[in-house]
Short mmCIF file of C-alpha atoms in Angstrom, two decimals:
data_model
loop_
_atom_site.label_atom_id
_atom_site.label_comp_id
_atom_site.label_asym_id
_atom_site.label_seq_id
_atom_site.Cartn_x
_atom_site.Cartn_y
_atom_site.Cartn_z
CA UNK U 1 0.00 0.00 0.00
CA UNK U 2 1.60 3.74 -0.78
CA UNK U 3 2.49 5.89 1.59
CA UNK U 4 0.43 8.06 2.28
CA UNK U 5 2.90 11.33 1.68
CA UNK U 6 4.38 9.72 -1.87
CA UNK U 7 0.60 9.25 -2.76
CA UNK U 8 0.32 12.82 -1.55
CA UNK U 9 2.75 13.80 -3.75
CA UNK U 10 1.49 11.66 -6.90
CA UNK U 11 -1.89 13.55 -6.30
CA UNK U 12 -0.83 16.89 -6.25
CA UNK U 13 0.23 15.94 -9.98
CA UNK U 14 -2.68 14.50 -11.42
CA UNK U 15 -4.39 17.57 -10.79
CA UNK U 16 -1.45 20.00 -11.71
CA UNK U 17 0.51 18.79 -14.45
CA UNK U 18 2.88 21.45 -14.26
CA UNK U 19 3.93 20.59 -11.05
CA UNK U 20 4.64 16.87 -11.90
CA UNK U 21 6.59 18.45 -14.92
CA UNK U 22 8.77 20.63 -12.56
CA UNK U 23 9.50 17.61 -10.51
CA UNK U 24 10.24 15.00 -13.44
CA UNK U 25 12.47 17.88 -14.14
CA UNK U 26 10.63 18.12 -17.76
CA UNK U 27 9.39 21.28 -19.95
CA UNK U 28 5.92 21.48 -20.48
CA UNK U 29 5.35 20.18 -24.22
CA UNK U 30 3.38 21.33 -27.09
CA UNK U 31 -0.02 21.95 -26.91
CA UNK U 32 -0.70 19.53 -29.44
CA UNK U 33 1.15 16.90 -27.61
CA UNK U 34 0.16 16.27 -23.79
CA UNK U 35 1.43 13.08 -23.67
CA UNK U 36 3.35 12.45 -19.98
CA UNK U 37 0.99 14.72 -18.06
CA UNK U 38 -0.60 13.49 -15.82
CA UNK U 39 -3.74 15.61 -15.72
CA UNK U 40 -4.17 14.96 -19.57
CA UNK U 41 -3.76 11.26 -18.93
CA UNK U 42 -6.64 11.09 -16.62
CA UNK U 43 -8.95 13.21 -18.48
CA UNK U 44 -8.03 11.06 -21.57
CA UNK U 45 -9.11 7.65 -19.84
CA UNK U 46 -12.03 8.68 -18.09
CA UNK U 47 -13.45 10.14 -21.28
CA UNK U 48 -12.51 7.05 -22.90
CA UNK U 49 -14.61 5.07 -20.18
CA UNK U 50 -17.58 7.44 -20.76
CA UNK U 51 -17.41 6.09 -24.53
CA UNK U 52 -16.05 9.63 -25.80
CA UNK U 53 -18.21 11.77 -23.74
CA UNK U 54 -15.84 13.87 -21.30
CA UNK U 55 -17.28 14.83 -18.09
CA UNK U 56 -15.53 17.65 -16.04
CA UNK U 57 -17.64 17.23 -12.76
CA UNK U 58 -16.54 13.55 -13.24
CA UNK U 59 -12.89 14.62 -13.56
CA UNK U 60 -12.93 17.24 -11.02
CA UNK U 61 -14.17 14.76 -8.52
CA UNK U 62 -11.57 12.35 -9.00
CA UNK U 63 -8.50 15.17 -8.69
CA UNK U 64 -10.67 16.31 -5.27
CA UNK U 65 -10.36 12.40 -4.28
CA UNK U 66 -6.53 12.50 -5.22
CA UNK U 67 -6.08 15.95 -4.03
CA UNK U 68 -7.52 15.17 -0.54
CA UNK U 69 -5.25 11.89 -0.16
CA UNK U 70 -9.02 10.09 0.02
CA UNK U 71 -8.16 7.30 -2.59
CA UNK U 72 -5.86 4.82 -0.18
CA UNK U 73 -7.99 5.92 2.91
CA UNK U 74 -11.01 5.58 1.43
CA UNK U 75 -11.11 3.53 -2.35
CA UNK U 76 -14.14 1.63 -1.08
CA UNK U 77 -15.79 5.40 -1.32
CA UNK U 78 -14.33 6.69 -4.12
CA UNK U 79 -15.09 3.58 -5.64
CA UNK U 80 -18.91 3.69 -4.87
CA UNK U 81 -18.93 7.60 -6.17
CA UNK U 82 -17.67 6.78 -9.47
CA UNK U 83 -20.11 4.08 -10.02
CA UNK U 84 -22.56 6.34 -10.55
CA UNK U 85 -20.49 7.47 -13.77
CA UNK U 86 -18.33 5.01 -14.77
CA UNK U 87 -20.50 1.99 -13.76
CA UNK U 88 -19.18 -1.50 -15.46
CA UNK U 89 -15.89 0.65 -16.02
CA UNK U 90 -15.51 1.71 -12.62
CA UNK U 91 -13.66 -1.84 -11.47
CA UNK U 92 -11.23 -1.16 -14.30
CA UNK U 93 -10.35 2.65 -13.70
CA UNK U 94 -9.64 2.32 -10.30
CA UNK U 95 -7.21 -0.24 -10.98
CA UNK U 96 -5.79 1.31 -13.09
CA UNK U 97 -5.47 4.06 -11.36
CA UNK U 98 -3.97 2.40 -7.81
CA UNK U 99 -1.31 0.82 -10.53
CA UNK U 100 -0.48 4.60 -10.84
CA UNK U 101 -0.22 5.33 -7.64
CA UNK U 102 2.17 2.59 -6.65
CA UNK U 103 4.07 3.51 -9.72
CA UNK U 104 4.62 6.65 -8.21
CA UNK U 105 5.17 5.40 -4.93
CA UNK U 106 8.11 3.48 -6.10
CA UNK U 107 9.54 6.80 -7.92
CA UNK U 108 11.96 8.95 -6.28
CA UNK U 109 9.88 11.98 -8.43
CA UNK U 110 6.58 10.50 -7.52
CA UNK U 111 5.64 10.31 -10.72
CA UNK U 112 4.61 7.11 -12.33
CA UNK U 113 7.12 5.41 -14.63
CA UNK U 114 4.42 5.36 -17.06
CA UNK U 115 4.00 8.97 -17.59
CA UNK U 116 7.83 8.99 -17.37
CA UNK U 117 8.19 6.62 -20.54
CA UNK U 118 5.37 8.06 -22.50
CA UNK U 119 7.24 11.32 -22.25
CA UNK U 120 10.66 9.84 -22.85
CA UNK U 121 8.91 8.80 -26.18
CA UNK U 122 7.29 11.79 -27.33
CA UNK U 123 10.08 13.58 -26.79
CA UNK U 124 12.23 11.22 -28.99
CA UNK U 125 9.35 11.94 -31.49
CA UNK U 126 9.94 15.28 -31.25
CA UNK U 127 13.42 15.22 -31.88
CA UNK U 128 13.16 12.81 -34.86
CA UNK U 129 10.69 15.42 -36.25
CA UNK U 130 13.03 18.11 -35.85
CA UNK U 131 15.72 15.99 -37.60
CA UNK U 132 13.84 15.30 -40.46
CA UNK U 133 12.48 18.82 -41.07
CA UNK U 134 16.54 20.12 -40.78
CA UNK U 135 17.36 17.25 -43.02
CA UNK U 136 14.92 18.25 -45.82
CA UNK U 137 16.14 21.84 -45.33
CA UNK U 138 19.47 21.08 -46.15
CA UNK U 139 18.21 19.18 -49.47
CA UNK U 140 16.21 22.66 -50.32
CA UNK U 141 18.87 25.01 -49.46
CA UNK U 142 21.56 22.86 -51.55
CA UNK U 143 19.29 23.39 -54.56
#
């Protein structure tokens, strides 16, 4: 079970990507791209859950949850609040999200290694992007 000041600090970010940024010792991306925060993660999957439909009391409610340090003293009742939304899905988010927390638990950051990767990628992405355009720059201006 996390502690309760790691999960502390792990919900402080879900609900403030910027800060998780500043932490991870990462810029804030692109607009465009929001991969790696955590706040864009969330909103991503619950809206997924609700079949495309995003929900912003929904969200809100789960950063209060996270923000309170209410999910590992209480999951049984932020379980049975977010049944009322999330219903057959609810089981599945809330594992998912306790996987989360422990990853972030286990992180000196307190961020979970899964946000950590994700932006590890994108910002490979970005680089390869930048590469490419420079590349075909150099073919145009050697014309």
């Amino acid at each position: 079970q996390p502690r309760g000041d790691v999960v502390g600090g792990r919900q402080e970010g879900v609900c403030g990507a910027a800060q998780v940024s500043a932490r991870a010792g990462q810029a804030g991306g692109d607009a465009g791209s929001q991969g790696g925060h955590p706040e864009a993660v969330e909103e991503q999957r619950v809206t997924a859950l609700l079949g495309g439909v995003e929900d912003d009391v929904l969200i809100a409610m789960i950063c209060n949850f996270l923000e309170m340090n209410q999910v590992h003293h209480s999951g049984g009742g932020m379980y049975v609040q977010l049944l009322t939304f999330l219903e057959k899905n609810t089981s599945l988010f809330m594992t998912e999200l306790w996987d989360l927390l422990v990853s972030a638990s286990t992180n000196p950051g307190g961020v979970p290694q899964q946000f950590i990767d994700q932006r590890e990628a994108d910002l490979r992405r970005q680089q390869e992007i930048a590469e490419e355009l420079k590349r075909r720059q150099a073919l145009v201006d050697a014309r």
